[in-house]
Amino acid sequence: MKIILKLTLGFLAVSLLVGFVAYFGISATESIKEASARVNEETIPTIENLEDLRFAGSSIKSAAEGLVSLRSDNHTESATIEREDEELISGIEYYNNTFKRYEKYINEFFPSERYFLEEIRAKGQKIQDNSLELVALKRQGAPEALVQKKNVELEDDENEFQKVINETLTHETEEYAQRKENLESVIAKAESVILIVSLFTFITATMIGFYLSSQFSNPIVRLKEASVRVGKGELDTKINIKSKDEIGEMANCFNKMTENLKKYSTEITSSKKFLDNIIRSMADMLVVLDTDRTIKMVNQPVLDALGFKKDELIGKPFETIATEGDLLEIARSDSPDKTGLSKNVEITYTTKDGRNVPVSFSESFIFDDTGNIQGIVCVAKDITERKRAEEELIRANIELKKADELKTKFLSVVSHELRTPLTPINAQLQIILAGYFGDVTEKQKKSLEMVLRNTTRLDRLIVDILDISKLEAGVMKFNMAAANLNETVGYAVETMRTQAQNKNLKLTFNEYKVPEVVIDKDRITQVIINLINNAIKFTDAGGAIDVELSDNTDHAIV
């Protein structure tokens, strides 16, 4: 498994764990919020309605007693008494409306508390009835003793009503406190679970980190230790790492390197014995210079290539075969610290008869044991044939450019000539389809539409040929515009349907309505047709090809 894949899987595992913790925490938080909101939405309005009922019951009693008092005063105006009557009726209506809301809350949220509902209903109805009876007795001029008796009953009813309200409020308050306590317990449990899950995630992520670290660090430490031993000359050092990732490949390369080092060490030792023979037999031109750049030695290829005799060069300055300008070029390529170099520089050697020979030139310094320069070894390779080949290549490139220009002109002319007849063909097809020459049957219309689509496609293909020149020139443009992708893909499918039927293939188009997208309609049509065409080519007869169009938040998918 590759290192990048191991790291990716490790990071993915950690990310999934973190995502799990985040999801769990968010879910728990949302559940707690919903539970808290539900408690507030259910209990607080119920308590408020009970307070309203308390006030409404007291208001009914007070209004009834006020009417009785007014009617006892013979000087009270009738208008005042009527207003008090209206206030009593209004108080009763307010009570009934408030009771209906309370009844709705009980039925919807607290059906188990219907006992209190019925108690409040009975006591409240009794206050209303006795209030109305008290007012009626006073209005009818009943004896004062009877009126006082009814007033005492009303007082008792009001006290019982208040008692029931207080008991219900106490119960609701206790229930509210219990719900809050349960909610706090849920919150505490959620916090504990989140803490446990987070701790588990931390431990798991740490274990994954340790595992990945051990997978990478241990082999690297072993590689480092083996490298130190090889650096000390222990060329038999091997490391055994079985992993199939890049570190395992590195270990294999290290083992091969030590094998090669041992092999090369042996070869170098043996090759020293044959160095002189190699110099004498080398095909390249070899010139050894003194520190003042006087020629000390040349090999046979130098004499053969330049036409000199050996005694005509030995003791002569290097400028005998190399020009001053070439020497300056060589000097510029030298390493600044003059510790020795081997640079390939193209210069020109001069033959005895004055002819120039292009060579690839390299030189290096010869040092003694004290680090002083003893001489310079110059190696040159005749590159006459390479230069000749380069010249031929340049001429060939010039010819290719000319041929490319001709090709571009040809494409332009041919494309123009091909498009010329297509224009009237398309126009005539559109005229026929429009019914200019008479009615067209449905079967004829489908056939003509197919012909029109394919002539249009042929026209686009010709445009594609013209686009080759644009692509080569780097001026290709796309006509981006809003388009209906359902129509575009549907057109491509219908265009290829006959071809699919000819191969006995079932071509279906499953589409979802997608919004308009900004595309180059012709290019997208061409791409989809090409894809369907490839599918037809590589699907066995009797098979099926499904084309599906759908979308997500910001993409359309074909």
PDB file of C-alpha atoms in Angstrom, residues 230 233-238 258 262:
ATOM      1  CA  VAL A 230      27.715   1.579   4.283  1.00  0.00           C
ATOM      2  CA  GLY A 233      32.734   0.741   4.102  1.00  0.00           C
ATOM      3  CA  GLU A 234      30.481  -2.161   5.124  1.00  0.00           C
ATOM      4  CA  LEU A 235      29.233  -2.842   1.609  1.00  0.00           C
ATOM      5  CA  ASP A 236      27.662  -6.179   2.615  1.00  0.00           C
ATOM      6  CA  THR A 237      25.009  -4.326   4.661  1.00  0.00           C
ATOM      7  CA  LYS A 238      21.407  -5.348   3.858  1.00  0.00           C
ATOM      8  CA  THR A 258      25.020  -1.699  -1.924  1.00  0.00           C
ATOM      9  CA  LYS A 262      30.442  -3.600  -4.006  1.00  0.00           C
TER      10      LYS A 262
END
